[in-house]
Amino acid sequence: MQGRTHAVDGAARALACELEATDAPAVVGFDSEDTPQFLRLSPDDGPALVQLAVEDDVLLCPVRRGRAPPRLVTAALETPVLLKAGVGVLRDTDTMVEDHGVHCKSLLDISLAHTVLVVSGLLGPEHDLGQITSPEHWLQLPAEMRRGDGLPMGGLQQLQQQPRQEQAPPAEDGVLRSVLELPHVAETVARRSTMLRVNSIGLARLAEHWCGVKSWKSRISRSNWGRLPLASDQIVYAAVDAWAGSAIVAGMFKAGAIDHAFATAIATEA
């Protein structure tokens, strides 16, 4: 990643320009870092930092419970025009309404997108994640290789009973959306959406697959995000997390694996 990281009171023109867009939904990377719970029974203070990435520009916004984020950040999270892409985005936004009064819309969970592509048969061997090439192949793997990777653990045996669909051509925008109408795909989307808060393919795995980026995860993720100013390694870690969300979706678009209509159709809101 080569780009700029902006403080909230710094230049955020890229994000402002995306908010003014009226054509196809733009994609911004989204992530948040929680205040760590150092004591087992201490209350959950929710996110301490919200990150938004527009291509190679990343905005880092410290937040506090009971206080609304800056208007630019609130507008970005609430507008349906911007797709906020990341892994575990529903989990990241669960407390935004209660703690900050922000109603997040157009949340695109990349893990869900990848799962839908696998289940619908749109991903061939050149797109597989690790050793996974199909739901049937996934079911044959040892349990330790299936955990948190590919598809959810429960209820997949019924996929073996479904007739395999012909691979849909990734042609004009909107064609891929039709696969969501297939009964077994629609059922998977509904079931998977309820599980994304606790079980999803890791961001690092998806970034390595779709972008060729090696893992950057470290103990920094468990550092104190509520203590300001942030250290330089915290800033880099948080920025890359958000950047990866937009970069993975860009990789999916470039490969013809998804289009805007497909991404918009599986997007949800908090």
Coordinates of N, CA and C in Angstrom, one line a residue, residues 114-260:
H114 N -17.6 -13.5 -1.1 CA -16.8 -14.6 -1.5 C -17.6 -15.9 -1.4
T115 N -18.3 -16.1 -0.3 CA -19.1 -17.3 0.0 C -20.2 -17.5 -1.1
V116 N -20.9 -16.4 -1.4 CA -21.9 -16.5 -2.5 C -21.3 -16.9 -3.8
L117 N -20.1 -16.4 -4.1 CA -19.5 -16.8 -5.4 C -19.1 -18.3 -5.4
V118 N -18.7 -18.8 -4.2 CA -18.4 -20.2 -4.1 C -19.6 -21.1 -4.3
V119 N -20.7 -20.7 -3.5 CA -21.9 -21.5 -3.5 C -22.6 -21.5 -4.9
S120 N -22.6 -20.4 -5.5 CA -23.2 -20.3 -6.8 C -22.5 -20.9 -8.0
G121 N -21.2 -21.3 -7.7 CA -20.4 -21.9 -8.7 C -19.7 -20.9 -9.6
L122 N -19.7 -19.6 -9.3 CA -19.1 -18.6 -10.1 C -17.6 -18.6 -10.0
L123 N -17.1 -19.2 -8.9 CA -15.6 -19.2 -8.7 C -15.0 -20.5 -9.2
G124 N -14.2 -20.4 -10.2 CA -13.5 -21.5 -10.7 C -12.2 -21.8 -9.9
P125 N -11.4 -22.7 -10.3 CA -10.1 -23.0 -9.6 C -9.2 -21.8 -9.6
E126 N -9.2 -20.9 -10.6 CA -8.3 -19.8 -10.5 C -8.7 -18.8 -9.5
H127 N -9.9 -18.9 -8.9 CA -10.4 -18.0 -7.9 C -10.5 -18.6 -6.5
D128 N -10.1 -19.9 -6.4 CA -10.4 -20.5 -5.1 C -9.5 -19.9 -4.0
L129 N -10.0 -20.1 -2.8 CA -9.3 -19.6 -1.6 C -8.7 -20.7 -0.9
G130 N -7.3 -20.8 -0.9 CA -6.7 -21.9 -0.3 C -6.9 -23.2 -1.2
Q131 N -7.5 -24.2 -0.6 CA -7.8 -25.5 -1.4 C -9.2 -25.6 -1.7
I132 N -10.0 -24.6 -1.5 CA -11.5 -24.7 -1.7 C -11.9 -24.4 -3.1
T133 N -12.5 -25.3 -3.8 CA -12.9 -25.1 -5.2 C -14.4 -25.2 -5.4
S134 N -15.1 -25.8 -4.4 CA -16.6 -25.9 -4.5 C -17.1 -26.3 -3.1
P135 N -18.4 -26.2 -2.9 CA -19.0 -26.6 -1.7 C -18.8 -28.0 -1.4
E136 N -18.8 -28.9 -2.4 CA -18.6 -30.3 -2.2 C -17.1 -30.6 -1.7
H137 N -16.2 -29.9 -2.4 CA -14.8 -30.0 -2.0 C -14.6 -29.6 -0.6
W138 N -15.2 -28.4 -0.2 CA -15.1 -27.9 1.1 C -15.6 -28.9 2.2
L139 N -16.7 -29.6 1.9 CA -17.3 -30.5 2.8 C -16.4 -31.7 3.1
Q140 N -15.5 -32.0 2.1 CA -14.6 -33.2 2.2 C -13.4 -32.9 3.0
L141 N -13.1 -31.6 3.3 CA -11.9 -31.2 4.0 C -12.0 -31.5 5.5
P142 N -10.9 -31.8 6.2 CA -11.0 -32.0 7.6 C -11.6 -30.8 8.3
A143 N -12.2 -31.0 9.4 CA -12.9 -29.9 10.1 C -11.9 -28.8 10.5
E144 N -10.7 -29.1 10.8 CA -9.7 -28.0 11.2 C -9.4 -27.1 10.0
M145 N -9.5 -27.6 8.8 CA -9.3 -26.8 7.6 C -10.5 -26.0 7.2
R146 N -11.7 -26.4 7.7 CA -12.9 -25.7 7.3 C -13.2 -24.5 8.2
R147 N -12.7 -24.5 9.5 CA -13.1 -23.5 10.4 C -12.7 -22.1 10.0
G148 N -13.7 -21.3 9.9 CA -13.4 -19.9 9.5 C -12.9 -19.7 8.1
D149 N -13.1 -20.6 7.3 CA -12.6 -20.5 5.9 C -13.6 -21.1 4.9
G150 N -14.0 -20.2 4.0 CA -14.8 -20.7 2.9 C -16.3 -20.6 3.2
L151 N -16.9 -21.6 3.8 CA -18.4 -21.6 4.0 C -18.7 -21.9 5.5
P152 N -19.9 -21.5 5.9 CA -20.2 -21.8 7.3 C -20.4 -23.2 7.6
M153 N -20.2 -23.6 8.9 CA -20.1 -25.0 9.2 C -21.4 -25.8 9.1
G154 N -22.5 -25.1 9.4 CA -23.8 -25.8 9.5 C -24.6 -25.8 8.3
G155 N -25.3 -26.9 8.0 CA -26.3 -27.0 7.0 C -25.8 -27.1 5.6
L156 N -24.6 -27.4 5.4 CA -24.0 -27.5 4.0 C -24.3 -28.8 3.3
Q157 N -24.7 -29.8 4.1 CA -24.9 -31.1 3.4 C -26.0 -31.0 2.4
Q158 N -27.0 -30.1 2.6 CA -28.1 -29.9 1.7 C -27.6 -29.4 0.3
L159 N -26.5 -28.7 0.3 CA -25.9 -28.2 -0.9 C -25.6 -29.3 -1.9
Q160 N -25.2 -30.5 -1.3 CA -24.8 -31.6 -2.1 C -26.0 -32.1 -2.9
Q161 N -27.2 -31.8 -2.4 CA -28.4 -32.3 -3.1 C -28.9 -31.4 -4.2
Q162 N -28.3 -30.2 -4.2 CA -28.7 -29.2 -5.2 C -28.0 -29.4 -6.5
P163 N -28.8 -29.3 -7.6 CA -28.1 -29.5 -8.9 C -27.1 -28.3 -9.1
R164 N -26.0 -28.6 -9.6 CA -25.0 -27.6 -9.9 C -25.4 -26.7 -11.0
Q165 N -25.3 -25.4 -10.9 CA -25.7 -24.4 -11.9 C -24.6 -24.2 -12.9
E166 N -24.9 -23.9 -14.1 CA -23.9 -23.5 -15.0 C -23.3 -22.2 -14.6
Q167 N -22.0 -22.1 -15.0 CA -21.3 -20.9 -14.5 C -21.9 -19.7 -15.3
A168 N -22.3 -18.7 -14.5 CA -22.9 -17.5 -15.1 C -21.8 -16.6 -15.7
P169 N -22.0 -16.0 -16.9 CA -20.9 -15.2 -17.5 C -20.9 -13.9 -16.8
P170 N -19.7 -13.4 -16.4 CA -19.5 -12.1 -15.8 C -19.5 -11.0 -16.8
A171 N -20.7 -10.8 -17.5 CA -20.7 -9.9 -18.6 C -21.2 -8.5 -18.1
E172 N -22.3 -8.0 -18.7 CA -22.7 -6.6 -18.4 C -23.2 -6.5 -16.9
D173 N -23.1 -5.3 -16.4 CA -23.5 -5.1 -15.0 C -25.0 -5.5 -14.8
G174 N -25.2 -6.3 -13.8 CA -26.5 -6.8 -13.5 C -26.7 -8.3 -13.7
V175 N -25.9 -8.9 -14.6 CA -26.0 -10.3 -14.9 C -25.7 -11.1 -13.7
L176 N -24.7 -10.8 -13.0 CA -24.3 -11.6 -11.8 C -25.4 -11.6 -10.7
R177 N -26.2 -10.5 -10.7 CA -27.2 -10.4 -9.6 C -28.2 -11.5 -9.7
S178 N -28.4 -12.0 -11.0 CA -29.5 -13.0 -11.1 C -29.2 -14.3 -10.4
V179 N -27.9 -14.6 -10.1 CA -27.6 -15.8 -9.3 C -28.1 -15.8 -7.9
L180 N -28.4 -14.6 -7.4 CA -28.9 -14.4 -6.0 C -30.4 -14.9 -6.0
E181 N -31.0 -15.1 -7.1 CA -32.4 -15.6 -7.1 C -32.5 -17.1 -7.1
L182 N -31.3 -17.8 -7.3 CA -31.3 -19.2 -7.1 C -31.6 -19.6 -5.7
P183 N -32.5 -20.6 -5.5 CA -33.0 -20.9 -4.1 C -31.9 -21.2 -3.2
H184 N -30.9 -22.0 -3.6 CA -29.9 -22.4 -2.6 C -28.9 -21.3 -2.3
V185 N -28.7 -20.4 -3.3 CA -27.9 -19.2 -3.1 C -28.6 -18.2 -2.1
A186 N -29.9 -18.0 -2.4 CA -30.6 -17.0 -1.5 C -30.7 -17.5 -0.1
E187 N -30.8 -18.8 0.1 CA -30.8 -19.4 1.4 C -29.5 -19.3 2.1
T188 N -28.4 -19.4 1.3 CA -27.1 -19.3 1.9 C -26.8 -17.8 2.3
V189 N -27.3 -16.9 1.5 CA -27.1 -15.5 1.8 C -27.8 -15.2 3.1
A190 N -29.1 -15.6 3.2 CA -29.8 -15.3 4.5 C -29.2 -16.0 5.7
R191 N -28.8 -17.2 5.6 CA -28.1 -17.9 6.7 C -26.8 -17.3 7.0
R192 N -26.0 -17.0 6.0 CA -24.7 -16.5 6.2 C -24.7 -15.1 6.8
S193 N -25.7 -14.3 6.4 CA -25.8 -12.9 6.9 C -25.9 -12.9 8.4
T194 N -26.6 -13.9 9.0 CA -26.8 -13.9 10.4 C -25.6 -14.4 11.2
M195 N -24.6 -15.0 10.5 CA -23.5 -15.6 11.1 C -22.2 -14.7 11.0
L196 N -22.3 -13.6 10.2 CA -21.1 -12.8 9.9 C -20.6 -12.1 11.1
R197 N -21.4 -11.9 12.1 CA -20.9 -11.3 13.3 C -19.9 -12.1 14.1
V198 N -20.0 -13.4 13.9 CA -19.1 -14.3 14.7 C -18.2 -15.2 13.8
N199 N -18.5 -15.4 12.5 CA -17.8 -16.3 11.7 C -17.6 -15.8 10.3
S200 N -16.4 -15.5 9.9 CA -16.2 -15.1 8.5 C -14.8 -15.4 8.1
I201 N -14.6 -15.4 6.8 CA -13.3 -15.6 6.2 C -12.4 -14.4 6.6
G202 N -11.2 -14.6 7.1 CA -10.4 -13.5 7.5 C -10.0 -12.5 6.4
L203 N -9.9 -11.2 6.8 CA -9.5 -10.2 5.9 C -8.1 -10.4 5.3
A204 N -7.2 -10.9 6.1 CA -5.8 -11.2 5.6 C -5.8 -12.3 4.5
R205 N -6.7 -13.3 4.8 CA -6.7 -14.4 3.8 C -7.3 -13.9 2.4
L206 N -8.3 -13.1 2.5 CA -9.0 -12.5 1.3 C -8.0 -11.6 0.6
A207 N -7.3 -10.8 1.4 CA -6.4 -9.8 0.8 C -5.3 -10.5 0.1
E208 N -4.8 -11.6 0.6 CA -3.7 -12.3 0.0 C -4.2 -13.0 -1.3
H209 N -5.4 -13.5 -1.3 CA -6.0 -14.1 -2.4 C -6.3 -13.2 -3.6
W210 N -7.0 -12.1 -3.3 CA -7.5 -11.2 -4.3 C -6.5 -10.1 -4.7
C211 N -5.6 -9.7 -3.7 CA -4.7 -8.6 -4.0 C -3.2 -9.0 -4.0
G212 N -2.9 -10.2 -3.5 CA -1.5 -10.7 -3.4 C -0.8 -10.1 -2.3
V213 N -1.5 -9.5 -1.3 CA -0.9 -8.9 -0.1 C -0.7 -9.9 1.0
K214 N 0.5 -10.0 1.5 CA 0.8 -11.0 2.6 C 0.3 -10.4 3.9
S215 N 0.1 -11.3 4.8 CA -0.6 -10.9 6.1 C 0.2 -9.8 6.8
W216 N -0.5 -8.8 7.4 CA 0.1 -7.8 8.2 C -0.4 -7.9 9.6
K217 N -1.2 -8.9 9.9 CA -1.8 -9.0 11.2 C -0.7 -9.2 12.3
S218 N -0.9 -8.6 13.5 CA 0.0 -8.7 14.6 C -0.7 -8.4 15.9
R219 N 0.1 -8.4 16.9 CA -0.4 -8.1 18.3 C -0.9 -6.6 18.4
I220 N -0.6 -5.8 17.4 CA -1.0 -4.4 17.4 C -2.5 -4.4 17.4
S221 N -3.2 -5.4 16.8 CA -4.7 -5.3 16.8 C -5.3 -5.3 18.2
R222 N -4.5 -5.8 19.2 CA -5.0 -5.9 20.6 C -4.5 -4.7 21.4
S223 N -3.9 -3.7 20.8 CA -3.4 -2.6 21.6 C -4.5 -1.7 22.0
N224 N -4.1 -0.6 22.8 CA -5.1 0.3 23.3 C -5.5 1.4 22.3
W225 N -6.6 1.2 21.5 CA -7.0 2.1 20.5 C -7.6 3.3 21.0
G226 N -8.0 3.3 22.3 CA -8.6 4.5 22.9 C -7.6 5.5 23.4
R227 N -6.3 5.2 23.4 CA -5.3 6.1 23.9 C -4.7 6.9 22.8
L228 N -4.8 8.2 22.9 CA -4.3 9.1 21.8 C -3.1 9.9 22.4
P229 N -2.2 10.3 21.5 CA -2.2 10.0 20.0 C -1.8 8.5 19.7
L230 N -2.3 8.1 18.6 CA -1.9 6.7 18.2 C -0.5 6.6 17.8
A231 N 0.1 5.5 18.1 CA 1.5 5.2 17.7 C 1.6 5.0 16.2
S232 N 2.7 5.2 15.6 CA 2.9 5.1 14.2 C 2.5 3.7 13.7
D233 N 2.9 2.6 14.4 CA 2.6 1.3 14.0 C 1.0 1.0 14.1
Q234 N 0.4 1.7 15.0 CA -1.1 1.6 15.1 C -1.7 2.2 13.9
I235 N -1.2 3.4 13.5 CA -1.8 4.1 12.4 C -1.6 3.3 11.1
V236 N -0.5 2.7 10.9 CA -0.2 1.9 9.7 C -1.2 0.7 9.7
Y237 N -1.3 0.0 10.8 CA -2.1 -1.2 10.9 C -3.6 -0.8 10.6
A238 N -4.1 0.2 11.2 CA -5.5 0.6 11.0 C -5.7 1.0 9.6
A239 N -4.8 1.8 9.0 CA -5.0 2.2 7.6 C -5.0 1.1 6.7
V240 N -4.1 0.1 6.8 CA -4.1 -1.0 5.9 C -5.3 -1.9 6.0
D241 N -5.9 -2.0 7.3 CA -7.1 -2.8 7.4 C -8.2 -2.2 6.6
A242 N -8.4 -0.9 6.6 CA -9.4 -0.2 5.8 C -9.1 -0.3 4.3
W243 N -7.8 0.0 4.0 CA -7.4 -0.1 2.6 C -7.7 -1.4 2.0
A244 N -7.5 -2.5 2.7 CA -7.7 -3.8 2.2 C -9.1 -4.1 1.8
G245 N -10.1 -3.5 2.5 CA -11.5 -3.7 2.2 C -11.8 -3.2 0.8
S246 N -11.3 -2.0 0.4 CA -11.6 -1.4 -0.9 C -10.7 -2.1 -1.9
A247 N -9.5 -2.5 -1.6 CA -8.6 -3.2 -2.5 C -9.1 -4.6 -2.9
I248 N -9.7 -5.3 -2.0 CA -10.2 -6.6 -2.3 C -11.4 -6.5 -3.2
V249 N -12.3 -5.6 -3.0 CA -13.5 -5.4 -3.9 C -13.0 -5.0 -5.2
A250 N -12.0 -4.1 -5.3 CA -11.4 -3.7 -6.6 C -10.9 -4.9 -7.3
G251 N -10.2 -5.8 -6.6 CA -9.7 -7.1 -7.2 C -10.8 -7.9 -7.7
M252 N -11.9 -8.0 -7.0 CA -13.1 -8.8 -7.4 C -13.7 -8.2 -8.7
F253 N -13.8 -6.9 -8.7 CA -14.3 -6.2 -9.9 C -13.4 -6.4 -11.1
K254 N -12.1 -6.3 -10.9 CA -11.1 -6.5 -12.0 C -11.2 -7.9 -12.6
A255 N -11.4 -8.9 -11.7 CA -11.4 -10.3 -12.1 C -12.7 -10.6 -12.8
G256 N -13.7 -9.7 -12.7 CA -15.0 -10.0 -13.3 C -15.8 -10.9 -12.4
A257 N -15.4 -11.1 -11.1 CA -16.1 -12.0 -10.2 C -17.4 -11.4 -9.7
I258 N -17.4 -10.0 -9.5 CA -18.6 -9.4 -9.1 C -18.8 -8.1 -9.9
D259 N -20.0 -7.5 -9.8 CA -20.2 -6.2 -10.4 C -20.9 -5.3 -9.4
H260 N -21.2 -4.1 -9.7 CA -21.9 -3.2 -8.8 C -23.3 -3.6 -8.4

